[in-house]
mmCIF file of C-alpha atoms in Angstrom:
data_model
loop_
_atom_site.group_PDB
_atom_site.id
_atom_site.type_symbol
_atom_site.label_atom_id
_atom_site.label_comp_id
_atom_site.label_asym_id
_atom_site.label_seq_id
_atom_site.Cartn_x
_atom_site.Cartn_y
_atom_site.Cartn_z
ATOM 1 C CA MET A 1 117.014 92.996 108.066
ATOM 2 C CA LEU A 2 113.562 94.551 107.727
ATOM 3 C CA GLN A 3 112.468 94.569 104.081
ATOM 4 C CA ILE A 4 111.556 98.045 102.802
ATOM 5 C CA ILE A 5 109.588 98.036 99.544
ATOM 6 C CA HIS A 6 109.290 101.369 97.720
ATOM 7 C CA LEU A 7 106.542 101.421 95.090
ATOM 8 C CA PRO A 8 107.479 104.158 92.579
ATOM 9 C CA ASN A 9 104.073 104.658 90.923
ATOM 10 C CA PHE A 10 100.980 106.320 92.389
ATOM 11 C CA ILE A 11 98.830 103.673 94.091
ATOM 12 C CA ASP A 12 95.049 103.654 94.514
ATOM 13 C CA TYR A 13 94.130 103.461 98.188
ATOM 14 C CA ALA A 14 92.171 100.214 97.724
ATOM 15 C CA ASP A 15 95.175 98.601 96.054
ATOM 16 C CA GLY A 16 97.429 99.703 98.900
ATOM 17 C CA LEU A 17 94.990 98.228 101.383
ATOM 18 C CA ARG A 18 95.025 94.893 99.543
ATOM 19 C CA LEU A 19 98.819 94.847 99.593
ATOM 20 C CA GLN A 20 98.732 95.330 103.354
ATOM 21 C CA GLU A 21 96.084 92.708 103.963
ATOM 22 C CA ASN A 22 97.997 90.141 101.923
ATOM 23 C CA ALA A 23 101.229 90.915 103.769
ATOM 24 C CA VAL A 24 99.497 90.717 107.159
ATOM 25 C CA GLU A 25 97.942 87.360 106.286
ATOM 26 C CA ALA A 26 101.308 86.022 105.134
ATOM 27 C CA LEU A 27 103.009 87.142 108.346
ATOM 28 C CA VAL A 28 100.241 85.699 110.527
ATOM 29 C CA ASN A 29 100.299 82.298 108.805
ATOM 30 C CA GLY A 30 104.078 82.121 108.590
ATOM 31 C CA SER A 31 104.416 82.279 104.817
ATOM 32 C CA GLY A 32 105.886 85.790 104.755
ATOM 33 C CA GLY A 33 108.088 88.106 106.754
ATOM 34 C CA GLU A 34 107.985 91.610 108.159
ATOM 35 C CA LEU A 35 108.121 94.469 105.682
ATOM 36 C CA VAL A 36 107.313 98.121 105.121
ATOM 37 C CA TYR A 37 105.645 99.512 102.012
ATOM 38 C CA LEU A 38 106.581 103.086 101.051
ATOM 39 C CA LEU A 39 104.424 104.765 98.417
ATOM 40 C CA GLU A 40 102.393 107.741 97.249
ATOM 41 C CA HIS A 41 98.635 107.398 96.860
ATOM 42 C CA ARG A 42 96.371 108.900 94.266
ATOM 43 C CA PRO A 43 94.271 111.622 95.971
ATOM 44 C CA VAL A 44 91.888 110.232 98.600
ATOM 45 C CA PHE A 45 90.412 111.139 101.971
ATOM 46 C CA THR A 46 90.263 108.357 104.557
ATOM 47 C CA ILE A 47 88.371 108.002 107.815
ATOM 48 C CA GLY A 48 89.078 105.549 110.630
ATOM 49 C CA ARG A 49 87.275 102.537 111.983
ATOM 50 C CA LEU A 50 84.695 104.618 113.900
ATOM 51 C CA ARG A 51 83.386 105.930 110.547
ATOM 52 C CA ASP A 52 83.148 109.416 112.094
ATOM 53 C CA GLN A 53 82.621 111.914 109.262
ATOM 54 C CA SER A 54 82.479 114.974 111.515
ATOM 55 C CA SER A 55 85.984 116.002 110.440
ATOM 56 C CA LEU A 56 84.923 116.105 106.762
ATOM 57 C CA ARG A 57 83.968 119.768 106.467
ATOM 58 C CA ASP A 58 81.638 119.394 103.465
ATOM 59 C CA ALA A 59 81.242 115.672 102.892
ATOM 60 C CA ALA A 60 78.892 116.123 99.937
ATOM 61 C CA ASN A 61 81.319 118.304 97.981
ATOM 62 C CA LEU A 62 84.766 116.893 98.645
ATOM 63 C CA PRO A 63 87.214 117.155 95.729
ATOM 64 C CA HIS A 64 88.427 113.571 96.138
ATOM 65 C CA PRO A 65 86.835 110.215 97.090
ATOM 66 C CA VAL A 66 86.455 109.060 100.700
ATOM 67 C CA HIS A 67 87.598 105.599 101.759
ATOM 68 C CA GLU A 68 86.542 104.044 105.060
ATOM 69 C CA THR A 69 89.329 102.035 106.630
ATOM 70 C CA ASN A 70 90.115 100.004 109.743
ATOM 71 C CA ARG A 71 92.877 102.150 111.197
ATOM 72 C CA GLY A 72 92.550 104.303 114.274
ATOM 73 C CA GLY A 73 92.072 108.051 114.013
ATOM 74 C CA GLN A 74 89.771 110.389 112.120
ATOM 75 C CA ALA A 75 89.906 111.956 108.671
ATOM 76 C CA THR A 76 93.108 112.542 106.781
ATOM 77 C CA TYR A 77 94.224 113.046 103.196
ATOM 78 C CA HIS A 78 96.656 111.062 101.054
ATOM 79 C CA GLY A 79 97.989 112.173 97.703
ATOM 80 C CA PRO A 80 101.014 113.018 95.566
ATOM 81 C CA GLY A 81 103.795 114.739 97.467
ATOM 82 C CA GLN A 82 103.106 112.728 100.616
ATOM 83 C CA LEU A 83 105.171 109.679 101.562
ATOM 84 C CA VAL A 84 102.963 106.963 103.051
ATOM 85 C CA GLY A 85 104.470 104.078 104.987
ATOM 86 C CA TYR A 86 102.804 100.806 105.943
ATOM 87 C CA PRO A 87 104.893 98.812 108.452
ATOM 88 C CA ILE A 88 103.707 95.190 108.606
ATOM 89 C CA LEU A 89 105.323 94.095 111.872
ATOM 90 C CA ASP A 90 104.747 91.372 114.458
ATOM 91 C CA LEU A 91 104.352 93.206 117.762
ATOM 92 C CA THR A 92 104.373 90.025 119.880
ATOM 93 C CA PRO A 93 108.192 89.816 120.163
ATOM 94 C CA ARG A 94 108.134 93.579 120.729
ATOM 95 C CA GLY A 95 106.022 93.208 123.876
ATOM 96 C CA ARG A 96 102.583 93.744 122.301
ATOM 97 C CA ASP A 97 102.860 97.432 123.137
ATOM 98 C CA LEU A 98 100.901 99.510 120.631
ATOM 99 C CA HIS A 99 101.901 102.813 122.228
ATOM 100 C CA GLU A 100 105.584 101.919 121.973
ATOM 101 C CA HIS A 101 105.045 101.010 118.319
ATOM 102 C CA LEU A 102 103.544 104.454 117.675
ATOM 103 C CA ARG A 103 106.414 106.171 119.488
ATOM 104 C CA ASN A 104 108.967 104.133 117.519
ATOM 105 C CA ILE A 105 107.404 105.266 114.240
ATOM 106 C CA GLU A 106 107.448 108.866 115.464
ATOM 107 C CA ASP A 107 111.110 108.569 116.459
ATOM 108 C CA ALA A 108 112.064 107.143 113.066
ATOM 109 C CA LEU A 109 110.279 109.963 111.259
ATOM 110 C CA ILE A 110 111.777 112.643 113.507
ATOM 111 C CA ARG A 111 115.262 111.336 112.705
ATOM 112 C CA ALA A 112 114.441 111.190 108.983
ATOM 113 C CA CYS A 113 113.190 114.786 109.073
ATOM 114 C CA ALA A 114 116.469 115.854 110.674
ATOM 115 C CA THR A 115 118.345 114.206 107.806
ATOM 116 C CA CYS A 116 116.260 116.360 105.450
ATOM 117 C CA GLY A 117 117.183 119.483 107.405
ATOM 118 C CA VAL A 118 113.968 119.876 109.413
ATOM 119 C CA THR A 119 113.883 119.790 113.209
ATOM 120 C CA ALA A 120 110.654 118.090 114.243
ATOM 121 C CA GLY A 121 109.289 116.547 117.415
ATOM 122 C CA ARG A 122 106.208 115.463 119.329
ATOM 123 C CA ARG A 123 103.349 117.307 121.025
ATOM 124 C CA GLU A 124 102.159 116.158 124.422
ATOM 125 C CA ASN A 125 99.140 113.817 124.276
ATOM 126 C CA LEU A 126 99.013 113.989 120.462
ATOM 127 C CA THR A 127 100.191 111.356 118.016
ATOM 128 C CA GLY A 128 102.230 112.364 115.003
ATOM 129 C CA VAL A 129 105.272 114.431 114.112
ATOM 130 C CA TRP A 130 105.156 118.184 114.562
ATOM 131 C CA VAL A 131 107.069 121.407 114.041
ATOM 132 C CA ALA A 132 105.756 123.660 116.821
ATOM 133 C CA ASN A 133 101.951 123.449 116.355
ATOM 134 C CA ARG A 134 102.175 122.476 112.678
ATOM 135 C CA LYS A 135 101.602 118.832 111.806
ATOM 136 C CA LEU A 136 104.185 117.271 109.522
ATOM 137 C CA ALA A 137 103.233 113.584 109.725
ATOM 138 C CA SER A 138 100.076 111.720 110.726
ATOM 139 C CA ILE A 139 100.054 108.217 112.206
ATOM 140 C CA GLY A 140 97.218 105.707 112.436
ATOM 141 C CA VAL A 141 97.631 101.981 113.027
ATOM 142 C CA GLY A 142 95.495 98.852 112.907
ATOM 143 C CA LEU A 143 96.266 95.435 114.417
ATOM 144 C CA ARG A 144 95.362 91.897 113.430
ATOM 145 C CA LYS A 145 96.576 89.183 115.811
ATOM 146 C CA TRP A 146 99.200 91.678 116.986
ATOM 147 C CA VAL A 147 100.479 92.251 113.461
ATOM 148 C CA SER A 148 100.457 95.938 112.562
ATOM 149 C CA MET A 149 99.111 97.531 109.406
ATOM 150 C CA HIS A 150 98.481 101.080 108.210
ATOM 151 C CA GLY A 151 101.121 103.460 109.515
ATOM 152 C CA PHE A 152 102.171 107.014 108.675
ATOM 153 C CA ALA A 153 101.835 109.802 106.139
ATOM 154 C CA LEU A 154 104.728 112.275 105.925
ATOM 155 C CA ASN A 155 104.069 115.481 103.992
ATOM 156 C CA VAL A 156 107.148 115.944 101.823
ATOM 157 C CA THR A 157 106.221 118.582 99.222
ATOM 158 C CA ASN A 158 103.754 121.451 99.305
ATOM 159 C CA ALA A 159 101.700 119.728 96.592
ATOM 160 C CA CYS A 160 99.879 117.643 99.207
ATOM 161 C CA LEU A 161 98.830 120.539 101.451
ATOM 162 C CA PRO A 162 95.880 122.272 99.681
ATOM 163 C CA ALA A 163 93.524 119.276 100.014
ATOM 164 C CA PHE A 164 93.704 119.434 103.810
ATOM 165 C CA VAL A 165 91.510 122.564 103.821
ATOM 166 C CA ALA A 166 88.522 120.302 103.042
ATOM 167 C CA ILE A 167 88.845 118.450 106.365
ATOM 168 C CA THR A 168 89.679 118.937 110.013
ATOM 169 C CA PRO A 169 92.876 116.888 109.918
ATOM 170 C CA CYS A 170 92.745 114.024 112.407
ATOM 171 C CA GLY A 171 89.788 115.776 114.063
ATOM 172 C CA LEU A 172 92.026 118.474 115.557
ATOM 173 C CA ASP A 173 90.578 121.983 115.255
ATOM 174 C CA GLY A 174 93.042 124.764 114.570
ATOM 175 C CA VAL A 175 95.859 122.512 113.400
ATOM 176 C CA ALA A 176 97.834 123.665 110.371
ATOM 177 C CA MET A 177 99.401 121.010 108.174
ATOM 178 C CA THR A 178 102.942 121.552 106.952
ATOM 179 C CA SER A 179 105.520 119.792 104.808
ATOM 180 C CA LEU A 180 109.248 119.188 104.729
ATOM 181 C CA GLU A 181 109.430 121.631 101.823
ATOM 182 C CA ALA A 182 107.572 124.349 103.742
ATOM 183 C CA GLU A 183 109.690 123.933 106.856
ATOM 184 C CA ALA A 184 113.017 123.662 105.033
ATOM 185 C CA GLY A 185 112.238 126.671 102.849
ATOM 186 C CA HIS A 186 113.274 124.868 99.679
ATOM 187 C CA PRO A 187 112.129 121.822 97.683
ATOM 188 C CA ILE A 188 112.787 118.380 99.156
ATOM 189 C CA ALA A 189 113.051 115.593 96.594
ATOM 190 C CA MET A 190 110.783 112.639 97.280
ATOM 191 C CA ALA A 191 113.746 110.342 96.589
ATOM 192 C CA ASP A 192 115.685 112.009 99.407
ATOM 193 C CA ALA A 193 112.767 111.597 101.814
ATOM 194 C CA VAL A 194 112.405 107.936 100.819
ATOM 195 C CA ALA A 195 116.110 107.339 101.440
ATOM 196 C CA ALA A 196 116.038 109.048 104.850
ATOM 197 C CA VAL A 197 112.886 107.250 105.989
ATOM 198 C CA THR A 198 114.140 103.884 104.714
ATOM 199 C CA ARG A 199 117.338 104.204 106.727
ATOM 200 C CA GLU A 200 115.487 105.031 109.946
ATOM 201 C CA LEU A 201 112.715 102.447 109.567
ATOM 202 C CA ARG A 202 115.274 99.653 109.640
ATOM 203 C CA GLN A 203 115.522 100.298 113.388
ATOM 204 C CA LEU A 204 111.854 99.440 114.064
#
């Protein structure tokens, strides 16, 4: 069974990255197995491997630090109230199909959202999980020898939403970010989101 590790304390982005890199190395060299980290980060903006800062609206005056990373995609925000998941999976026995991996993550999150009372789905030609034109979860993945790292960020509470005004999320103009709390119309406990996501990720 896929190991799901929930880290209950807020994690600095650099520390989360080190956890991933160590897990990837262990899986590549055969000393470790597949796993998923679930956590909340301390506030941080991240940009993808292209180092494109065009989606940072005022890079010199951002309220939180910026971390360059080796995932795909453009700028996004991580912080309290957002459940971040890092699946460390070997895609070779899964056909080395990155697009299928992305769709599988989306499917798992869509099912988890339904458990939390929110009907979500996809948008054509766009990665992520959506409610109409509002983005509920962002996904960005990196690969090393066909082992995946990075993953998804699911907005659970409204606390994580204000920081998104400082960026163009994922480089998509006109996109409004939303949360499970906003869509459900009542608070969603992080513990409930963790439980729902954990159950669905076991099918990856």
